[in-house]
Short mmCIF file of C-alpha atoms in Angstrom, two decimals:
data_model
loop_
_atom_site.label_atom_id
_atom_site.label_comp_id
_atom_site.label_asym_id
_atom_site.label_seq_id
_atom_site.Cartn_x
_atom_site.Cartn_y
_atom_site.Cartn_z
CA GLY A 1 -125.60 -172.86 -153.92
CA ASN A 2 -127.32 -170.84 -156.59
CA SER A 3 -126.19 -167.27 -157.10
CA VAL A 4 -126.03 -164.40 -159.57
CA THR A 5 -123.17 -161.95 -159.97
CA GLN A 6 -123.58 -158.67 -161.82
CA MET A 7 -121.05 -156.06 -162.75
CA GLU A 8 -120.73 -153.24 -160.26
CA GLY A 9 -122.33 -149.95 -161.13
CA PRO A 10 -123.06 -147.27 -161.71
CA VAL A 11 -122.74 -147.37 -165.47
CA THR A 12 -122.79 -143.91 -166.98
CA LEU A 13 -123.30 -143.52 -170.72
CA SER A 14 -124.17 -140.88 -173.25
CA GLU A 15 -127.31 -141.23 -175.31
CA GLU A 16 -126.92 -143.61 -178.28
CA ALA A 17 -123.94 -145.40 -176.72
CA PHE A 18 -123.68 -149.19 -176.66
CA LEU A 19 -124.58 -150.89 -173.42
CA THR A 20 -123.31 -154.12 -171.90
CA ILE A 21 -124.12 -155.22 -168.37
CA ASN A 22 -122.38 -158.44 -167.42
CA CYS A 23 -124.14 -161.20 -165.53
CA THR A 24 -122.82 -164.62 -164.57
CA TYR A 25 -124.55 -167.29 -162.56
CA THR A 26 -123.96 -170.41 -160.52
CA ALA A 27 -126.73 -172.95 -160.46
CA THR A 28 -127.45 -176.64 -160.42
CA GLY A 29 -129.41 -178.03 -163.31
CA TYR A 30 -130.83 -175.81 -166.00
CA PRO A 31 -132.21 -172.59 -164.61
CA SER A 32 -134.25 -170.00 -166.45
CA LEU A 33 -132.61 -166.58 -166.64
CA PHE A 34 -134.17 -163.15 -166.45
CA TRP A 35 -133.44 -159.46 -166.64
CA TYR A 36 -135.71 -157.19 -164.63
CA VAL A 37 -135.65 -153.39 -164.68
CA GLN A 38 -136.60 -151.05 -161.85
CA TYR A 39 -137.33 -147.43 -162.69
CA PRO A 40 -137.11 -144.86 -159.89
CA GLY A 41 -139.94 -145.25 -157.42
CA GLU A 42 -141.40 -148.26 -159.18
CA GLY A 43 -141.47 -152.02 -158.80
CA LEU A 44 -139.62 -154.56 -160.89
CA GLN A 45 -140.63 -155.04 -164.49
CA LEU A 46 -139.70 -158.08 -166.50
CA LEU A 47 -137.44 -156.99 -169.36
CA LEU A 48 -136.60 -160.31 -170.99
CA LYS A 49 -136.03 -163.97 -170.25
CA ALA A 50 -134.45 -167.12 -171.64
CA THR A 51 -135.28 -170.63 -170.57
CA LYS A 52 -132.61 -172.80 -172.15
CA ALA A 53 -129.09 -172.71 -173.48
CA ASP A 54 -128.51 -170.56 -176.58
CA ASP A 55 -131.94 -168.92 -176.26
CA LYS A 56 -131.90 -165.19 -176.88
CA GLY A 57 -134.33 -163.01 -174.99
CA SER A 58 -135.14 -159.60 -176.44
CA ASN A 59 -137.39 -156.67 -175.67
CA LYS A 60 -137.36 -152.89 -176.30
CA GLY A 61 -134.01 -153.14 -178.09
CA PHE A 62 -132.37 -155.05 -175.24
CA GLU A 63 -130.98 -158.54 -175.82
CA ALA A 64 -129.35 -161.28 -173.77
CA THR A 65 -128.22 -164.76 -174.78
CA TYR A 66 -128.19 -167.74 -172.40
CA ARG A 67 -124.62 -169.07 -172.55
CA LYS A 68 -124.33 -172.29 -170.62
CA GLU A 69 -120.67 -172.83 -171.46
CA THR A 70 -119.72 -169.53 -169.82
CA THR A 71 -122.68 -169.46 -167.38
CA SER A 72 -123.47 -165.95 -168.53
CA PHE A 73 -126.48 -163.85 -169.53
CA HIS A 74 -125.08 -160.45 -170.46
CA LEU A 75 -127.51 -157.65 -171.25
CA GLU A 76 -126.85 -155.54 -174.35
CA LYS A 77 -128.43 -152.65 -176.17
CA GLY A 78 -127.08 -151.04 -179.28
CA SER A 79 -128.19 -147.46 -178.60
CA VAL A 80 -129.34 -146.39 -175.15
CA GLN A 81 -131.77 -143.58 -174.44
CA VAL A 82 -132.17 -141.31 -171.45
CA SER A 83 -135.38 -143.17 -170.65
CA ASP A 84 -133.33 -146.37 -170.12
CA SER A 85 -131.89 -144.91 -166.93
CA ALA A 86 -132.85 -147.41 -164.23
CA VAL A 87 -131.54 -150.26 -162.10
CA TYR A 88 -131.17 -153.57 -163.93
CA PHE A 89 -131.31 -156.90 -162.13
CA CYS A 90 -130.18 -160.24 -163.44
CA ALA A 91 -131.97 -163.21 -161.89
CA LEU A 92 -132.35 -166.96 -162.14
CA ILE A 93 -134.92 -169.50 -161.14
CA ARG A 94 -134.12 -173.19 -160.78
CA GLN A 95 -137.63 -174.27 -161.62
CA ALA A 96 -141.09 -172.78 -161.70
CA GLY A 97 -142.65 -172.37 -158.30
CA THR A 98 -139.40 -171.57 -156.54
CA ALA A 99 -137.73 -168.34 -155.57
CA LEU A 100 -136.06 -165.99 -157.98
CA ILE A 101 -132.43 -165.38 -157.05
CA PHE A 102 -131.28 -161.89 -157.91
CA GLY A 103 -127.99 -160.17 -158.42
CA LYS A 104 -127.35 -156.92 -156.58
CA GLY A 105 -128.42 -154.77 -159.49
CA THR A 106 -126.58 -152.38 -161.80
CA THR A 107 -127.55 -148.74 -161.99
CA LEU A 108 -127.54 -147.28 -165.48
CA SER A 109 -127.49 -143.52 -165.97
CA VAL A 110 -127.84 -142.16 -169.51
CA SER A 111 -127.28 -138.49 -170.23
CA SER A 112 -128.27 -136.52 -173.29
CA ASP B 1 -154.98 -157.28 -166.31
CA THR B 2 -154.49 -154.54 -163.78
CA GLY B 3 -151.22 -155.96 -162.53
CA VAL B 4 -150.14 -156.84 -159.02
CA SER B 5 -151.21 -154.22 -156.50
CA GLN B 6 -149.86 -153.58 -153.05
CA ASP B 7 -151.16 -151.49 -150.20
CA PRO B 8 -149.97 -149.28 -148.64
CA ARG B 9 -147.22 -147.95 -150.86
CA HIS B 10 -145.44 -146.36 -147.92
CA LYS B 11 -145.56 -147.08 -144.21
CA ILE B 12 -143.73 -145.26 -141.45
CA THR B 13 -143.93 -146.80 -138.02
CA LYS B 14 -142.21 -146.68 -134.67
CA ARG B 15 -140.06 -149.49 -133.42
CA GLY B 16 -142.11 -152.10 -131.61
CA GLN B 17 -145.32 -151.51 -133.53
CA ASN B 18 -147.02 -154.11 -135.71
CA VAL B 19 -147.60 -153.52 -139.42
CA THR B 20 -149.57 -155.38 -142.06
CA PHE B 21 -149.19 -155.18 -145.83
CA ARG B 22 -151.58 -156.41 -148.47
CA CYS B 23 -150.92 -157.83 -151.92
CA ASP B 24 -153.49 -158.46 -154.64
CA PRO B 25 -152.08 -160.69 -157.39
CA ILE B 26 -153.03 -160.66 -161.03
CA SER B 27 -156.38 -162.33 -161.57
CA GLU B 28 -156.08 -166.11 -162.05
CA HIS B 29 -152.52 -166.19 -160.78
CA ASN B 30 -152.47 -169.00 -158.25
CA ARG B 31 -148.88 -168.53 -157.09
CA LEU B 32 -147.80 -165.61 -154.92
CA TYR B 33 -144.40 -164.62 -153.58
CA TRP B 34 -143.08 -162.11 -151.06
CA TYR B 35 -139.61 -160.59 -151.30
CA ARG B 36 -137.69 -157.99 -149.33
CA GLN B 37 -135.36 -155.46 -150.93
CA THR B 38 -132.94 -153.30 -148.99
CA LEU B 39 -131.11 -150.31 -150.41
CA GLY B 40 -128.51 -151.24 -152.99
CA GLN B 41 -129.42 -154.92 -152.98
CA GLY B 42 -131.48 -157.24 -155.11
CA PRO B 43 -134.74 -158.62 -153.77
CA GLU B 44 -134.48 -161.56 -151.36
CA PHE B 45 -137.12 -164.25 -151.16
CA LEU B 46 -139.30 -164.44 -148.07
CA THR B 47 -142.15 -166.85 -148.76
CA TYR B 48 -144.27 -168.52 -151.43
CA PHE B 49 -147.92 -169.57 -151.69
CA GLN B 50 -149.62 -171.83 -154.14
CA ASN B 51 -153.32 -171.11 -153.81
CA GLU B 52 -153.83 -170.83 -150.05
CA ALA B 53 -150.98 -173.15 -149.08
CA GLN B 54 -147.72 -171.63 -147.88
CA LEU B 55 -145.21 -173.96 -149.49
CA GLU B 56 -141.89 -172.36 -148.73
CA LYS B 57 -140.42 -169.96 -146.20
CA SER B 58 -136.98 -168.41 -146.20
CA ARG B 59 -134.71 -168.33 -143.19
CA LEU B 60 -135.13 -164.55 -143.45
CA LEU B 61 -138.71 -164.94 -142.28
CA SER B 62 -138.23 -164.72 -138.54
CA ASP B 63 -140.90 -165.56 -135.98
CA ARG B 64 -142.01 -161.92 -136.03
CA PHE B 65 -143.11 -162.28 -139.65
CA SER B 66 -146.26 -164.06 -140.72
CA ALA B 67 -147.91 -164.32 -144.09
CA GLU B 68 -151.33 -165.55 -145.06
CA ARG B 69 -153.37 -166.13 -148.15
CA PRO B 70 -156.65 -167.32 -146.70
CA LYS B 71 -158.75 -167.78 -149.82
CA GLY B 72 -156.03 -168.19 -152.36
CA SER B 73 -156.50 -164.66 -153.65
CA PHE B 74 -154.95 -161.68 -151.82
CA SER B 75 -152.18 -162.11 -149.29
CA THR B 76 -151.10 -160.26 -146.17
CA LEU B 77 -147.67 -159.96 -144.62
CA GLU B 78 -147.55 -158.96 -140.97
CA ILE B 79 -144.49 -157.88 -139.04
CA GLN B 80 -144.83 -157.86 -135.28
CA ARG B 81 -142.68 -155.77 -132.94
CA THR B 82 -140.94 -154.02 -135.79
CA GLU B 83 -137.22 -153.30 -135.59
CA GLN B 84 -135.16 -150.72 -137.45
CA GLY B 85 -133.59 -153.55 -139.42
CA ASP B 86 -137.00 -154.31 -140.92
CA SER B 87 -136.85 -151.07 -142.90
CA ALA B 88 -136.96 -152.15 -146.54
CA MET B 89 -139.11 -152.40 -149.64
CA TYR B 90 -141.47 -155.37 -149.45
CA LEU B 91 -142.32 -156.72 -152.89
CA CYS B 92 -145.07 -159.08 -153.91
CA ALA B 93 -145.08 -161.08 -157.12
CA SER B 94 -147.46 -163.54 -158.74
CA SER B 95 -147.27 -166.24 -161.40
CA PRO B 96 -149.93 -167.88 -163.54
CA PRO B 97 -150.77 -171.58 -163.25
CA PHE B 98 -148.50 -173.95 -165.12
CA ARG B 99 -151.38 -175.01 -167.33
CA LEU B 100 -151.80 -171.54 -168.87
CA ALA B 101 -149.87 -170.46 -171.89
CA GLY B 102 -146.87 -168.49 -170.68
CA GLY B 103 -147.34 -169.98 -167.27
CA GLY B 104 -144.48 -171.34 -165.36
CA ASP B 105 -141.46 -169.50 -164.13
CA THR B 106 -142.16 -165.84 -164.86
CA GLN B 107 -143.03 -163.72 -161.82
CA TYR B 108 -144.80 -160.37 -162.14
CA PHE B 109 -144.06 -157.82 -159.47
CA GLY B 110 -146.12 -155.18 -157.76
CA PRO B 111 -144.90 -151.65 -156.95
CA GLY B 112 -143.85 -152.60 -153.44
CA THR B 113 -144.49 -151.27 -149.95
CA ARG B 114 -141.69 -149.17 -148.52
CA LEU B 115 -141.45 -149.62 -144.75
CA THR B 116 -139.55 -147.19 -142.57
CA VAL B 117 -139.12 -148.08 -138.90
CA LEU B 118 -138.13 -145.14 -136.71
#
């Protein structure tokens, strides 16, 4: 079946450190891939997406590249800020109009 | 766009009571989804509407759960005879029609309704 696996958290970093959160997926066909972020007490916000192999999604300094050969969509940011502290979810969708399938989430804590 | 809204934001109820949640999608979004999120987990799909038609239901949606979208706009999710295991965050999301630019597979989430069953 379709599934998403994320690295276990929490990830604790100092401000301005480099961030990588690993995400791998299992899916039939050619899914679209997403990163959502959930700040404390809030709902999910779309961070970035990629719809086909080798696409790079980017937003707010975060980037992720759709790697079909390694079935991965790792999230990276060159210099994290305290305000980036949140839970990050990797997700896939097989096709529009179907359910998003989420990983378990990775908690990021950034200290100044 | 005001975003997806959900009401109430928090609900505390006693086991055995019925509860109903409301979701208002983004204007012109014809597709609407319900998910459930428990502590430390990612959201899990419950059900999906396209306009007023309920097109898909998860196995998670037991007989005690019912969802409606009577006019293809807002949606309600009702849980009958609540159990402590129903305690979770219930999330609603919507998507624009395929024909619109940017339409397709992106889902936009509301703030969620946190249910606590005592």
